JSON list of C-alpha atoms in Angstrom, two decimals:
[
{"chain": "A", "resi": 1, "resn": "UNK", "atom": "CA", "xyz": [167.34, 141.94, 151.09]},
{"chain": "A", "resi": 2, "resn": "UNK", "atom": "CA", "xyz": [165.39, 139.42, 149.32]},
{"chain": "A", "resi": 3, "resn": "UNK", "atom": "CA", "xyz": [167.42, 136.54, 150.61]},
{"chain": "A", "resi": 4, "resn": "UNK", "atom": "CA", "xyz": [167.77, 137.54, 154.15]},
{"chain": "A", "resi": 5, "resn": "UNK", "atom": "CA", "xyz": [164.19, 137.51, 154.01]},
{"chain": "A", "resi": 6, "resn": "UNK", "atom": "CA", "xyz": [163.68, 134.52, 152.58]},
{"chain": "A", "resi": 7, "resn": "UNK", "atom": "CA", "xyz": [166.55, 132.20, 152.22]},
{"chain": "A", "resi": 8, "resn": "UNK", "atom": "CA", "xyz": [164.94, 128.81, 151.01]},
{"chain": "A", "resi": 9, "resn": "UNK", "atom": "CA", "xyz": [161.89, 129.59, 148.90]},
{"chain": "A", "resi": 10, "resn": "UNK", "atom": "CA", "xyz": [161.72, 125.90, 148.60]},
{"chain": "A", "resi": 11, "resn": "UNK", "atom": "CA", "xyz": [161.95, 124.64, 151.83]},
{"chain": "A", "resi": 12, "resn": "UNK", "atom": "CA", "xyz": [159.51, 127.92, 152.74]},
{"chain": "A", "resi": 13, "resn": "UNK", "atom": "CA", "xyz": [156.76, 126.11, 149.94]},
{"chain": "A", "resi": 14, "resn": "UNK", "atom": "CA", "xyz": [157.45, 122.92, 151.19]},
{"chain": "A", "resi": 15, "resn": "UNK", "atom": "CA", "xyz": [157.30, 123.52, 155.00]},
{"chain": "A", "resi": 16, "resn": "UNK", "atom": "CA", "xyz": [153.52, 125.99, 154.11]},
{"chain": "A", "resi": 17, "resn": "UNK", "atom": "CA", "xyz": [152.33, 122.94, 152.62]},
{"chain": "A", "resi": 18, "resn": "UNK", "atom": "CA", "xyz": [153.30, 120.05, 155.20]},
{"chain": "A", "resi": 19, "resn": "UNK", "atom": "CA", "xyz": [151.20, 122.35, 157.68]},
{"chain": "A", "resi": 20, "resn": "UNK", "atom": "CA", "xyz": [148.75, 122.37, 155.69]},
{"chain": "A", "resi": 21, "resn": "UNK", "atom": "CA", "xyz": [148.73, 118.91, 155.33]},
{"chain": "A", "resi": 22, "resn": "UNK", "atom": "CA", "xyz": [149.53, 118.20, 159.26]},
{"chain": "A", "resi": 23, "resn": "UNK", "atom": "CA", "xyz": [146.25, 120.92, 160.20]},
{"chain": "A", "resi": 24, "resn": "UNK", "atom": "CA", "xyz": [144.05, 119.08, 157.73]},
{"chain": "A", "resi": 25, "resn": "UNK", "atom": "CA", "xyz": [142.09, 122.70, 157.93]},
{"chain": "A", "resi": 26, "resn": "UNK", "atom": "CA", "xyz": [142.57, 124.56, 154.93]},
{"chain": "A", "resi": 27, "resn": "UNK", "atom": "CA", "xyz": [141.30, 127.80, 156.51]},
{"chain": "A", "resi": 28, "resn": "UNK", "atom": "CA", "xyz": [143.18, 131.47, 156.34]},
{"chain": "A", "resi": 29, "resn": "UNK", "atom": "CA", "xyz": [144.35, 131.06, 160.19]},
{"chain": "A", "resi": 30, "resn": "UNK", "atom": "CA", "xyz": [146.24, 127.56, 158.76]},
{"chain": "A", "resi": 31, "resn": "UNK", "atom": "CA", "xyz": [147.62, 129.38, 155.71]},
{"chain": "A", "resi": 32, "resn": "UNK", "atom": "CA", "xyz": [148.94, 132.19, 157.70]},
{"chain": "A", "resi": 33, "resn": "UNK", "atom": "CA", "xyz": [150.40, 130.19, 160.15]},
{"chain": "A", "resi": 34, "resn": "UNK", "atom": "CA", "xyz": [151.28, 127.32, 157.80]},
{"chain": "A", "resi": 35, "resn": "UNK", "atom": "CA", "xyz": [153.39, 130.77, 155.31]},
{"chain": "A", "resi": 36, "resn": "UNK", "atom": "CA", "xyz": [154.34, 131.88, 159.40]},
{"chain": "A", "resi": 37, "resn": "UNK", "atom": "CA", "xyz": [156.25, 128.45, 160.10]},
{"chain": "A", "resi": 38, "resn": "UNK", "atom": "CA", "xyz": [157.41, 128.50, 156.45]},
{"chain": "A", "resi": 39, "resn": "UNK", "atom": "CA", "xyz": [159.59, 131.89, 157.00]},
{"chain": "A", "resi": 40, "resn": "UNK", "atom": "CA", "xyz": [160.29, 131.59, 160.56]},
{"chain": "A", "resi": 41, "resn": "UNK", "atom": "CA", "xyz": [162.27, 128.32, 160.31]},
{"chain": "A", "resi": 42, "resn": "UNK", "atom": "CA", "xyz": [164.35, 128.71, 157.47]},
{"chain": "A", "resi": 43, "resn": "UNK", "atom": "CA", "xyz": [165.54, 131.80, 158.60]},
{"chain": "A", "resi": 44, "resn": "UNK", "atom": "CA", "xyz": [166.37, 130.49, 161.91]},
{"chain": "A", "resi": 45, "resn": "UNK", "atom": "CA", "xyz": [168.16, 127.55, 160.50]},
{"chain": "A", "resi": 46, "resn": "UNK", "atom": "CA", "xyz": [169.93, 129.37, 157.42]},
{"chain": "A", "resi": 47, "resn": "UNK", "atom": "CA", "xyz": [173.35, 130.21, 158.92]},
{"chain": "A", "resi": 48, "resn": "UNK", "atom": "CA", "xyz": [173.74, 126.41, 159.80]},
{"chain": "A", "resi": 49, "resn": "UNK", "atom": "CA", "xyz": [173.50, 125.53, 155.82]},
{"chain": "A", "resi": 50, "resn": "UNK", "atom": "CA", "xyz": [174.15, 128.58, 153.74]},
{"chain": "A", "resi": 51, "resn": "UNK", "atom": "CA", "xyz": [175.29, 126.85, 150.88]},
{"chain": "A", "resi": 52, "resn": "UNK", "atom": "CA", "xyz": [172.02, 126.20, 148.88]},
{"chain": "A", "resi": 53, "resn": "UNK", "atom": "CA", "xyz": [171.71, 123.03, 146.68]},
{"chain": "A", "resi": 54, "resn": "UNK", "atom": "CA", "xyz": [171.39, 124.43, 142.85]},
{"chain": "A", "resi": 55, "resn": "UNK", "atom": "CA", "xyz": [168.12, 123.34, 141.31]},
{"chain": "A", "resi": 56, "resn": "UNK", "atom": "CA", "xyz": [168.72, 123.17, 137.48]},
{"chain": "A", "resi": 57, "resn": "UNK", "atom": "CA", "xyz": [165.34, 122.37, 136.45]},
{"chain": "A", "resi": 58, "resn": "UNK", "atom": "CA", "xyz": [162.50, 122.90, 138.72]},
{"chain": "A", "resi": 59, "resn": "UNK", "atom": "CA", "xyz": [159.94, 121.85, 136.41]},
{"chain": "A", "resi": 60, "resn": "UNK", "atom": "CA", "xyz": [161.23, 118.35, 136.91]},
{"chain": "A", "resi": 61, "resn": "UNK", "atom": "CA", "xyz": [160.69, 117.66, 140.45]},
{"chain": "A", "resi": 62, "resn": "UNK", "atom": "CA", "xyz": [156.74, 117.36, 139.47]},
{"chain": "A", "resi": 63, "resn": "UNK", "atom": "CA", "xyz": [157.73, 114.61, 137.05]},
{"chain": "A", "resi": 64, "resn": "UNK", "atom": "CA", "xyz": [160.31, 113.43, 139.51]},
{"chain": "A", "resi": 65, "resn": "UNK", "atom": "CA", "xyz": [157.20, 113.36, 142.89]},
{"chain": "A", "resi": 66, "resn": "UNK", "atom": "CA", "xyz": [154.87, 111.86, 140.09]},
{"chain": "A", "resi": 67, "resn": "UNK", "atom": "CA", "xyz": [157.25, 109.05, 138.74]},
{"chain": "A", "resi": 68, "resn": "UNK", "atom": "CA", "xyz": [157.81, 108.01, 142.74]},
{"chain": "A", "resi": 69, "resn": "UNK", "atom": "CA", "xyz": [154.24, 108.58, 143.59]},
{"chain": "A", "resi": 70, "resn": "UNK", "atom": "CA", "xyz": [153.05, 106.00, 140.67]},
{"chain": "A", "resi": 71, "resn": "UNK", "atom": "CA", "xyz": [156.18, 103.67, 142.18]},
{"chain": "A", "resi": 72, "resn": "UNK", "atom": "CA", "xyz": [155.28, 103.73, 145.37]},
{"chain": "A", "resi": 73, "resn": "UNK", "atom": "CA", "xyz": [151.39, 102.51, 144.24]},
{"chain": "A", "resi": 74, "resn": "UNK", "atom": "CA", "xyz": [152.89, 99.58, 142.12]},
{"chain": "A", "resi": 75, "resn": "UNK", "atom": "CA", "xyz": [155.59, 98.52, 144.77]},
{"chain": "A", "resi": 76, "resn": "UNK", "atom": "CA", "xyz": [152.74, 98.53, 147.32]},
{"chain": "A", "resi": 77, "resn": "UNK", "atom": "CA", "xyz": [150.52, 96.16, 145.29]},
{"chain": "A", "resi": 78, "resn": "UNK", "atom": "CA", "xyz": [153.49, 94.23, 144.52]},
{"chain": "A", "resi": 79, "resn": "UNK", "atom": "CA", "xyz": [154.87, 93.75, 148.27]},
{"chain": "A", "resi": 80, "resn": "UNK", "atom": "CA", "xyz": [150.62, 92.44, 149.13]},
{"chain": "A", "resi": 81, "resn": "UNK", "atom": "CA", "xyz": [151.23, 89.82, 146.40]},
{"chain": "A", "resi": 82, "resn": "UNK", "atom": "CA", "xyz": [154.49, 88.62, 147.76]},
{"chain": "A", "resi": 83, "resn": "UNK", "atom": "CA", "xyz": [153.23, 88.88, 151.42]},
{"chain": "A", "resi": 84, "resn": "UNK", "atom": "CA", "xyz": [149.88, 87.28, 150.81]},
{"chain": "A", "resi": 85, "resn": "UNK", "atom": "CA", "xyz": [150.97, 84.79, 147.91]},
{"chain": "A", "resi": 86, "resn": "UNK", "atom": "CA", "xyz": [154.55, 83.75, 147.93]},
{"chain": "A", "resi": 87, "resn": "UNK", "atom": "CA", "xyz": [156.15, 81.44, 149.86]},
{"chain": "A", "resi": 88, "resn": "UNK", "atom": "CA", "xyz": [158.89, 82.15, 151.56]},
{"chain": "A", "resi": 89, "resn": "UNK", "atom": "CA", "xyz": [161.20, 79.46, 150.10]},
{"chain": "A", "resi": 90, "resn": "UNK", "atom": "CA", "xyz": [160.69, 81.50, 146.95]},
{"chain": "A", "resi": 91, "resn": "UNK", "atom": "CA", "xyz": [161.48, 84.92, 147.97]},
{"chain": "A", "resi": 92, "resn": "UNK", "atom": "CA", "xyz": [164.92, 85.94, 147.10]},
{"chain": "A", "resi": 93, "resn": "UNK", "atom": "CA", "xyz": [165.71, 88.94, 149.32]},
{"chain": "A", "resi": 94, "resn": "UNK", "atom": "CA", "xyz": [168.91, 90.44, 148.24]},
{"chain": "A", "resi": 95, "resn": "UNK", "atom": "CA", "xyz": [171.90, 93.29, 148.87]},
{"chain": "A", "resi": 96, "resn": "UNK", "atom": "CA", "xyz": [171.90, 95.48, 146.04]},
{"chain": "A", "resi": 97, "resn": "UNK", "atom": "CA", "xyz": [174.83, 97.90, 145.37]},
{"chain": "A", "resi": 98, "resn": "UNK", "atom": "CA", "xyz": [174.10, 100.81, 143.11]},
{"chain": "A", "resi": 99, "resn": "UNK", "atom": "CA", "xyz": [177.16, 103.12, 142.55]},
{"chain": "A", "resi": 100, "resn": "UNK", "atom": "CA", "xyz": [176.17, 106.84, 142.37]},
{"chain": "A", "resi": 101, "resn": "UNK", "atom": "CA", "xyz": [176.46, 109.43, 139.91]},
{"chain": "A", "resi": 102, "resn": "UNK", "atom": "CA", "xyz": [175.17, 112.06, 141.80]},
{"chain": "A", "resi": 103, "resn": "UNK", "atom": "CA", "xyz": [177.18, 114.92, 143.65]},
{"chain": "A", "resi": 104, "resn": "UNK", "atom": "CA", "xyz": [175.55, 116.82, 145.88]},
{"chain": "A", "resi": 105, "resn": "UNK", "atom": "CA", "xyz": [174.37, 115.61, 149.03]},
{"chain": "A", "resi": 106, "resn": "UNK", "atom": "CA", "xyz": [170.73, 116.84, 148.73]},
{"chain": "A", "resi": 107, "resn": "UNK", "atom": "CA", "xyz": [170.31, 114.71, 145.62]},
{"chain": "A", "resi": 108, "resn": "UNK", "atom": "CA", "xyz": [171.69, 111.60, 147.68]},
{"chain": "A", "resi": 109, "resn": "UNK", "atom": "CA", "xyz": [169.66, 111.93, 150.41]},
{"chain": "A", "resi": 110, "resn": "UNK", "atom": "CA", "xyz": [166.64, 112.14, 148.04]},
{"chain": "A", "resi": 111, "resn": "UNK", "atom": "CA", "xyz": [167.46, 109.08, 145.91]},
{"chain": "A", "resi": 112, "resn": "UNK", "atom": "CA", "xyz": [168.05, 107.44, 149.36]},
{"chain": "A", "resi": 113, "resn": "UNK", "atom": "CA", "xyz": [164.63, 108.82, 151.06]},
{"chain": "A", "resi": 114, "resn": "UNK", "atom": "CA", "xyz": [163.13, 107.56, 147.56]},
{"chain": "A", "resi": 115, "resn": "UNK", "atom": "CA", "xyz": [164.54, 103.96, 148.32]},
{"chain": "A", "resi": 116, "resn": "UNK", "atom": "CA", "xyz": [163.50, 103.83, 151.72]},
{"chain": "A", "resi": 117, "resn": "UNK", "atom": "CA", "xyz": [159.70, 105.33, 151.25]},
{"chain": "A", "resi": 118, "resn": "UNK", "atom": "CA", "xyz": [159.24, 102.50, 148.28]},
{"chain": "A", "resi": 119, "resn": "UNK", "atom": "CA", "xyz": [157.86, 99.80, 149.67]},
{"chain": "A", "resi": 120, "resn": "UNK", "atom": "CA", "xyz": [160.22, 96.42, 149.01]},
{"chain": "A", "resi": 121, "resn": "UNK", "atom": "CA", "xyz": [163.32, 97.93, 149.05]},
{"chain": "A", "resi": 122, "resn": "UNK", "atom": "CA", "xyz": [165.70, 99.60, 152.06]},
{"chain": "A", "resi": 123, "resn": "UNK", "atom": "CA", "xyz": [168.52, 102.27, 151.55]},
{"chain": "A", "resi": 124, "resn": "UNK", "atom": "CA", "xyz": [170.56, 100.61, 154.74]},
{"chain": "A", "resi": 125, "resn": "UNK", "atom": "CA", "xyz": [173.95, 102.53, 154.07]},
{"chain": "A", "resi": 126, "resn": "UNK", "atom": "CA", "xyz": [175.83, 104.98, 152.01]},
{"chain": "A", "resi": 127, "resn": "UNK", "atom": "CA", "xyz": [179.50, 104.22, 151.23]},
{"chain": "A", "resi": 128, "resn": "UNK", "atom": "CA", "xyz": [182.41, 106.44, 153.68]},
{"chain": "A", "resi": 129, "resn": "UNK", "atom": "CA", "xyz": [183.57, 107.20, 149.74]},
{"chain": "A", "resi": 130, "resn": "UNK", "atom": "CA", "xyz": [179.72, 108.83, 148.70]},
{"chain": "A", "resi": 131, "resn": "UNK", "atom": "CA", "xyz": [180.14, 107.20, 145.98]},
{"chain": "A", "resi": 132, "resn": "UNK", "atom": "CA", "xyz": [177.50, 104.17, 146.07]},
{"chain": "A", "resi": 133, "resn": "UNK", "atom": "CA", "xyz": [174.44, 102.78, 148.42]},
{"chain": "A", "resi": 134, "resn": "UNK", "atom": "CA", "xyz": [173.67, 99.69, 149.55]},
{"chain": "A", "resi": 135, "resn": "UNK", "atom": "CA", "xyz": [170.04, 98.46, 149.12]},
{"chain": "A", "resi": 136, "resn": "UNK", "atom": "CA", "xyz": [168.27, 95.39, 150.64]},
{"chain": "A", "resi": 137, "resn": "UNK", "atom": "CA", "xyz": [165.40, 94.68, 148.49]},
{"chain": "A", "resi": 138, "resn": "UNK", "atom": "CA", "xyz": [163.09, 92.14, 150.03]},
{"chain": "A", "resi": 139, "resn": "UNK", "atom": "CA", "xyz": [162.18, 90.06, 146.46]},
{"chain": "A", "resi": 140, "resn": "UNK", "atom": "CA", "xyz": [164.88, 90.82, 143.43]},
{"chain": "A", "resi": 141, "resn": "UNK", "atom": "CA", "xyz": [165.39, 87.66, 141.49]},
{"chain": "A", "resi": 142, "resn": "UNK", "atom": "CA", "xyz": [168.01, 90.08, 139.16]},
{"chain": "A", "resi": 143, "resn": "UNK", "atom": "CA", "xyz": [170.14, 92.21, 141.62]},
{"chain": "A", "resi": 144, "resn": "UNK", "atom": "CA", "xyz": [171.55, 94.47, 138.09]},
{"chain": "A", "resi": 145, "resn": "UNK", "atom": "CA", "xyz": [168.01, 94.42, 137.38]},
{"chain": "A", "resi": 146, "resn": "UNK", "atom": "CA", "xyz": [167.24, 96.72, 140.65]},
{"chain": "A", "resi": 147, "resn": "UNK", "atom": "CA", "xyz": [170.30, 98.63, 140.52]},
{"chain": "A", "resi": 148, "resn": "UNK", "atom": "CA", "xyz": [169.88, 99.34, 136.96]},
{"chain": "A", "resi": 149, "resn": "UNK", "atom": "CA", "xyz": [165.95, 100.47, 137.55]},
{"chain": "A", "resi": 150, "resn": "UNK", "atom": "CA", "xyz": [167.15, 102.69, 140.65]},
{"chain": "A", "resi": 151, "resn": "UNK", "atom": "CA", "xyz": [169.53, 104.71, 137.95]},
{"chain": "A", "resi": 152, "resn": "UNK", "atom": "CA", "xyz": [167.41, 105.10, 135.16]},
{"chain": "A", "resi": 153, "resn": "UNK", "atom": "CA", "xyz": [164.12, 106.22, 137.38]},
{"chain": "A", "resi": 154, "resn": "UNK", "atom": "CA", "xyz": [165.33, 107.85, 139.92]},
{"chain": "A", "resi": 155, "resn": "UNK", "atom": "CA", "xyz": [169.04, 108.68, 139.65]},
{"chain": "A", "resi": 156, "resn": "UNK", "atom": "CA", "xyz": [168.93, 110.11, 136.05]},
{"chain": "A", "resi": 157, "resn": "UNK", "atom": "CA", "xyz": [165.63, 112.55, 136.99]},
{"chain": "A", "resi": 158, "resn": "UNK", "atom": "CA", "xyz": [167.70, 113.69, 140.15]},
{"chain": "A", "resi": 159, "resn": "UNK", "atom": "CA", "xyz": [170.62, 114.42, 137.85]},
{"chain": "A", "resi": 160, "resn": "UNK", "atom": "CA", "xyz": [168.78, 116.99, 135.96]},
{"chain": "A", "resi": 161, "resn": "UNK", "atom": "CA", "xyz": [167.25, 118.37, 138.93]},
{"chain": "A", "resi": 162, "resn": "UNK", "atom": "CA", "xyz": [170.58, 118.68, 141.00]},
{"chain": "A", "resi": 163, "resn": "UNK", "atom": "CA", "xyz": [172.86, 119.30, 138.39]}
]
């Protein structure tokens, strides 16, 4: 009963709080219709994705939304440096490839969202295989530097959250 009801919790949390966000009115007529959307469209949607992603450790997506959060503020800074100081003869855009260790396709459309929404760097395509992305960064002097960074932040915390 419990899951016909509700068949994402997350996506019911997540889609309550984006209305919140998108009212900018945190008033009970928002809540209720912010919790209203939240049911409504999941349950709608569910029998076009019944299988559910398996969240091993929830407690990690808050480090997971803080590590990218923190990234995102650093990459921004960075990118003004490069834009505002460096020439362009020195910039060294590149094509990164970063093989994937990751299974399900929730976790690789994260780690790719988390590419794209970091300023400096591009998710352009994932491999007809799923087994790697490619990544345009627009300054990466070390190519296995970036691809290297992308598994050890972001893969590796997705891991345990996916997996």
């Amino acid at each position: 009963m419990f899951r016909k009801l509700l068949p994402h919790p997350y996506l019911t949390i997540v889609l309550a709080g984006v209305w919140l966000l998108l009212a900018n009115a945190y008033t009970l007529n928002s809540l209720v219709f912010g919790l209203l959307v939240g049911l409504v469209i999941p349950w709608i949607t569910s029998p076009y994705w019944p299988a559910r992603p398996h969240i091993g450790n929830p407690l990690k997506i808050i480090e997971y939304i803080l590590v990218v959060v923190w990234d995102i503020i650093i990459a921004n800074i960075t990118v003004a440096k490069i834009v505002l100081f460096m020439p362009n003869s020195k910039l060294q855009p590149a094509w990164v490839t970063v093989p994937l260790d990751l299974i399900e396709p929730e976790a690789i459309t994260v780690l790719a969202g988390t590419i794209t929404m970091t300023p400096g760097t591009l998710t352009a395509e994932l491999a007809a295989d799923g087994h790697s992305l490619l990544v345009h960064c627009l300054h990466a002097p070390d190519a296995d530097a970036v691809r290297d960074e992308i598994k050890t932040r972001y893969e590796a915390r997705l891991k345990e959250i996916f997996e």
